[in-house]
Structure formats: C-alpha cells, structure tokens
Coordinates of C-alpha atoms in Angstrom, one line a residue:
Q1 CA -71.0 33.2 -152.8
V2 CA -69.5 30.1 -151.4
Q3 CA -70.6 26.6 -152.5
L4 CA -70.2 23.4 -150.4
V5 CA -70.5 19.8 -151.4
E6 CA -70.5 17.0 -148.7
S7 CA -69.3 13.5 -149.3
G8 CA -68.3 10.4 -147.5
G9 CA -71.6 9.5 -145.6
G10 CA -73.0 6.0 -145.6
L11 CA -74.0 3.0 -143.4
V12 CA -71.4 1.8 -140.8
Q13 CA -71.7 -0.5 -137.8
A14 CA -71.4 0.8 -134.0
G15 CA -67.7 1.1 -133.4
G16 CA -66.8 1.8 -136.9
S17 CA -65.3 4.8 -138.6
L18 CA -66.1 7.3 -141.4
R19 CA -64.5 10.4 -142.8
L20 CA -66.6 12.9 -144.1
S21 CA -65.3 15.7 -146.7
C22 CA -66.6 19.1 -147.5
A23 CA -65.2 20.9 -150.5
A24 CA -65.8 24.5 -150.9
S25 CA -65.7 26.6 -154.1
G26 CA -66.3 30.2 -155.0
S27 CA -65.3 33.1 -152.9
T28 CA -63.3 30.7 -150.3
F29 CA -61.0 33.5 -149.4
K30 CA -63.8 35.1 -147.4
I31 CA -64.5 32.2 -145.2
N32 CA -63.6 32.8 -141.6
A33 CA -64.7 29.3 -140.2
M34 CA -66.2 26.2 -141.5
A35 CA -68.2 23.6 -139.3
W36 CA -70.1 20.4 -139.3
Y37 CA -73.5 20.1 -138.0
R38 CA -76.0 17.2 -137.9
Q39 CA -79.6 16.7 -137.6
A40 CA -81.3 13.6 -136.5
P41 CA -84.8 12.6 -137.2
G42 CA -87.2 14.7 -135.2
K43 CA -84.4 17.0 -133.7
Q44 CA -82.9 20.2 -134.1
R45 CA -79.8 20.9 -136.0
E46 CA -76.9 20.8 -133.8
L47 CA -73.1 21.9 -133.9
V48 CA -70.6 18.9 -134.2
A49 CA -67.4 20.5 -134.7
R50 CA -66.1 24.0 -135.9
V51 CA -62.6 25.2 -137.2
I52 CA -61.6 28.9 -137.3
R53 CA -59.3 30.4 -140.0
G54 CA -56.4 30.4 -137.6
G55 CA -57.0 26.6 -137.2
S56 CA -58.5 26.6 -133.5
T57 CA -61.2 24.1 -133.1
N58 CA -64.1 23.3 -130.8
Y59 CA -66.4 20.2 -130.4
A60 CA -69.7 19.5 -129.0
D61 CA -69.5 17.2 -126.0
S62 CA -71.1 14.5 -128.1
G63 CA -68.1 14.1 -130.2
K64 CA -65.1 15.0 -128.1
G65 CA -62.5 12.2 -128.1
R66 CA -64.3 10.6 -131.0
F67 CA -64.4 13.3 -133.9
T68 CA -61.6 15.2 -135.3
I69 CA -62.2 18.3 -137.8
S70 CA -59.5 19.3 -140.1
R71 CA -58.9 21.3 -143.0
D72 CA -56.7 21.3 -146.1
N73 CA -56.4 24.8 -147.2
A74 CA -54.8 24.0 -150.5
K75 CA -58.0 22.0 -151.5
N76 CA -60.4 24.2 -149.9
T77 CA -61.8 21.1 -148.1
V78 CA -62.6 20.3 -144.3
Y79 CA -63.0 16.9 -143.2
L80 CA -64.7 15.3 -140.1
Q81 CA -63.0 12.1 -139.0
M82 CA -65.5 10.0 -136.8
N83 CA -64.5 7.2 -135.0
S84 CA -66.2 4.8 -132.4
L85 CA -69.6 5.6 -134.0
K86 CA -72.8 5.0 -131.9
P87 CA -76.2 4.6 -133.2
E88 CA -77.2 8.1 -131.8
D89 CA -74.6 9.6 -134.3
T90 CA -77.2 8.8 -137.1
A91 CA -78.1 11.8 -138.8
V92 CA -77.8 13.9 -141.9
Y93 CA -74.5 15.9 -141.6
Y94 CA -74.1 19.4 -143.0
C95 CA -71.1 21.3 -143.9
N96 CA -71.4 25.0 -143.0
A97 CA -69.1 28.0 -143.9
E98 CA -69.3 31.5 -142.6
D99 CA -67.9 34.7 -144.0
A100 CA -68.4 38.2 -142.6
Y101 CA -72.0 38.5 -143.8
S102 CA -73.3 35.1 -144.4
D103 CA -73.5 31.5 -143.5
Y104 CA -73.5 28.8 -146.2
W105 CA -74.7 25.2 -146.1
G106 CA -74.2 22.1 -148.2
K107 CA -76.9 19.9 -148.9
G108 CA -75.9 17.2 -146.2
T109 CA -74.7 13.7 -146.1
L110 CA -76.5 10.9 -144.5
V111 CA -74.9 8.9 -141.7
T112 CA -76.5 5.9 -140.5
V113 CA -75.0 3.9 -137.6
S114 CA -76.3 0.6 -137.0
S115 CA -76.3 -1.3 -133.5

C-alpha cells in the first residue's frame, strides 16, 4: 500500500505561482510513476503532469511551459511547480501513484486562482 498526502494549495492571483507537494509513504519502492491530476467543478478529473521512475515526464497541453513536475527520491516526494497561473487552473489537485497492480490517490489540495 502507498499513502499520499498533498500540500501547498491555496488562493493566488492570476499570474502568480504555487508549488504543490505530495509526500508518499508505505511501499514506495513499488511505485513506477507519480502524477498530478486536477478536477475542476463540474468537470472530469484530468492529468496535469506525470513522471515515471526513470525520470521522464509528460504534461497536458494546458500546463506545458507553465508547470514543472519533479521528484525527490530521497524524500519520496513529488512536486508540481505552477507558474503563470490562470483562473482556469482553479481545481482540486490530486496526487497519484502507480505500482504494477494499483493506483493510489491522495485526498487532494484546492488551488484557487483569482482574476
């Protein structure tokens, strides 16, 4: 089992920045990939960014050039640096981890971007 705890959400003005953190615990050695998803009110959950064990990353088009996902293996933590935030980035952001058999989710952290 893997447990995930997100932090770093909050209220920010458009154009501002936030850094989200996701601390993983439990069977972290089994994790193959970690990712950030988000869900805005009335919308489906969508992938924001993903990093695999080898370090390769991929991003949704909405965040390319503005968001950066990174990981600190020693701390079992993944980060999402979000710059140039827009009101449409407002959502609950969820951390996700995958192993060979399961997906794990955090409870989410709310990001609100005011115009």
